[in-house]
GROMACS .gro file of C-alpha atoms in nm:
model
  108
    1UNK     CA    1   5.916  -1.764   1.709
    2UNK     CA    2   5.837  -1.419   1.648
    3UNK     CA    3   5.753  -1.458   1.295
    4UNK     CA    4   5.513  -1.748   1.415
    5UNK     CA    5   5.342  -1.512   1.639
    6UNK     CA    6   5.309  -1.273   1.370
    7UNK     CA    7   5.116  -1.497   1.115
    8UNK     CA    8   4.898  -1.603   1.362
    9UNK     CA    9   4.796  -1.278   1.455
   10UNK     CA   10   4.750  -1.212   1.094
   11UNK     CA   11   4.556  -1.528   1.040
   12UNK     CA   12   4.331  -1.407   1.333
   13UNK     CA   13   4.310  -1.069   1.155
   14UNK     CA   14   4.179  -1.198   0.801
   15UNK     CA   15   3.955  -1.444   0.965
   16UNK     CA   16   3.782  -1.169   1.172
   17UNK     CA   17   3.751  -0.942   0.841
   18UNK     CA   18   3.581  -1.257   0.724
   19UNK     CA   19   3.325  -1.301   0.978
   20UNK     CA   20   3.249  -0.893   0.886
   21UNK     CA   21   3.168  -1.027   0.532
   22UNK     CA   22   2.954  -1.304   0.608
   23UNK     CA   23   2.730  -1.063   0.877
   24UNK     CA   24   2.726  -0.731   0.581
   25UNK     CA   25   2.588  -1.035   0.379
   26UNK     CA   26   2.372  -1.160   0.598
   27UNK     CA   27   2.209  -0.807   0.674
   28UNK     CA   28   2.200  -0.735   0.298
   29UNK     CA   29   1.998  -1.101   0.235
   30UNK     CA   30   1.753  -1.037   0.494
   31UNK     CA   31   1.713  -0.681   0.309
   32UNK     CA   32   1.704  -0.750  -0.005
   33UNK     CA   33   1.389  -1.042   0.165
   34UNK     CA   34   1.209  -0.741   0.365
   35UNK     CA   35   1.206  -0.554   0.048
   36UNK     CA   36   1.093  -0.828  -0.188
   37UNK     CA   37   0.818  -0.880   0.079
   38UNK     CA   38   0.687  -0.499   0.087
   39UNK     CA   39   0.696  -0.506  -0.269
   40UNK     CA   40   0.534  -0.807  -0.410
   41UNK     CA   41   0.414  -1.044  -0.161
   42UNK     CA   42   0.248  -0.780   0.069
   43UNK     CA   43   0.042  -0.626  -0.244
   44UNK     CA   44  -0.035  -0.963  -0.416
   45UNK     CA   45  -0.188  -1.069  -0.067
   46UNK     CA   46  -0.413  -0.740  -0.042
   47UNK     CA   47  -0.504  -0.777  -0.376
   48UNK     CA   48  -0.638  -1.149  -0.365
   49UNK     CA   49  -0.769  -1.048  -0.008
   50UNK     CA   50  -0.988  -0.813  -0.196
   51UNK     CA   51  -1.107  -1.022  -0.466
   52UNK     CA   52  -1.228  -1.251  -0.242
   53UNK     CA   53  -1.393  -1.012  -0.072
   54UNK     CA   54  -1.558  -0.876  -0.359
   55UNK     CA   55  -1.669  -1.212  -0.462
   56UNK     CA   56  -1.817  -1.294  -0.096
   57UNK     CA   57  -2.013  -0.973  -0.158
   58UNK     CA   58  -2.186  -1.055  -0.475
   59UNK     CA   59  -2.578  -1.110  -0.458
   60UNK     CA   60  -2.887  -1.262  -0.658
   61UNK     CA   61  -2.940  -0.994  -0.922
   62UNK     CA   62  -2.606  -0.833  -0.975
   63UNK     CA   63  -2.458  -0.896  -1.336
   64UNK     CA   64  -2.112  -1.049  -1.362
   65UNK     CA   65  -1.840  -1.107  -1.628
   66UNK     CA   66  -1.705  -1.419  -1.603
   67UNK     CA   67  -1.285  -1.442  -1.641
   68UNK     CA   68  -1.378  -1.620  -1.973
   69UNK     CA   69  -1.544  -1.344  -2.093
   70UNK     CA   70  -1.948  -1.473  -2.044
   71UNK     CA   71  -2.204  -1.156  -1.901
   72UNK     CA   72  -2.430  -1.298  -1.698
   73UNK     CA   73  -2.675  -1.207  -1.418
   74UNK     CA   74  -2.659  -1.396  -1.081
   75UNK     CA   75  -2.957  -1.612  -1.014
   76UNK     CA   76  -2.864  -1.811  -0.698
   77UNK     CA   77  -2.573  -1.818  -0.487
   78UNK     CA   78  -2.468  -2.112  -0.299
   79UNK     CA   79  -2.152  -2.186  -0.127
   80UNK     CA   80  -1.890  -2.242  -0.381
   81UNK     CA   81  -2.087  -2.159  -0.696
   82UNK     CA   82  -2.312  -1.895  -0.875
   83UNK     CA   83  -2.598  -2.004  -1.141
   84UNK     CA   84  -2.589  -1.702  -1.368
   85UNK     CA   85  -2.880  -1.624  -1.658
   86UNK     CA   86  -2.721  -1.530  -1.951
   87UNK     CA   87  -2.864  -1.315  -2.254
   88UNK     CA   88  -3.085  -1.602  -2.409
   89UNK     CA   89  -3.249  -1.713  -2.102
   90UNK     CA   90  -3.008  -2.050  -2.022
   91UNK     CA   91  -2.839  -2.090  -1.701
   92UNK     CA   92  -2.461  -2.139  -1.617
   93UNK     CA   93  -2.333  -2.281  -1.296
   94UNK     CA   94  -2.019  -2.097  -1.257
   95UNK     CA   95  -1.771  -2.135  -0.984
   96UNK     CA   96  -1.723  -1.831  -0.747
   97UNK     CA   97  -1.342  -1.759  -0.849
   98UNK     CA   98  -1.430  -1.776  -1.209
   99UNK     CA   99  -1.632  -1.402  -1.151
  100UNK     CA  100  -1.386  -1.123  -1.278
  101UNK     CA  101  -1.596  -0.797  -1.277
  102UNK     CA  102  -1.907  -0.679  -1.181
  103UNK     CA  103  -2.082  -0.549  -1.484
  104UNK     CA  104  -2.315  -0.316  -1.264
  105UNK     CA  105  -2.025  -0.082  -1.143
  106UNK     CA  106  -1.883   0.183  -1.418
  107UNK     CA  107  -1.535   0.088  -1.582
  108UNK     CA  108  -1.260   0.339  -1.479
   0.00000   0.00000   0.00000
């Protein structure tokens, strides 16, 4: 009977070391999750919270290059889409995400 006693108690030890385990794990998931957040979601979402701000900004008159590379000077803005005037007088409609840089500011 006292051996019984003894193994239980022991059982009761090793489970209890491996409820320890499980919460160390558990804290280190949910770091290694903060971390991943403050270093690539968190940017990623400034970043695109940017672009679209720059893109909100843009006016008639500014000059653009498109992400596929076309220079272009804004026309008309409407809602969702530009009309650019490229260099030989023909107009593009271009859709607002498709505007990379602005052309006017200096390149860094």
């Amino acid at each position: 009977m006292n051996n019984s006693l003894f193994l239980l108690f022991a059982q009761g030890q090793a489970t209890g070391q491996q409820g320890g385990g499980m919460s160390s794990m558990l804290i280190f998931l949910v770091l290694i999750i903060v971390v991943f957040y403050f270093f690539m979601i968190r940017p990623q979402q400034k970043k695109q919270k940017k672009i679209q701000q720059f893109r909100e900004a843009l006016k008639k008159g500014d000059h653009v290059v498109t992400i596929g590379g076309i220079h272009g000077k804004i026309t008309d803005v409407q809602e969702a889409t530009f009309i650019i005037e490229v260099e030989d007088g023909s107009k593009l409609k271009i859709e607002k995400a498709a505007v990379a840089i602005d052309a006017n500011e200096p390149k860094k």
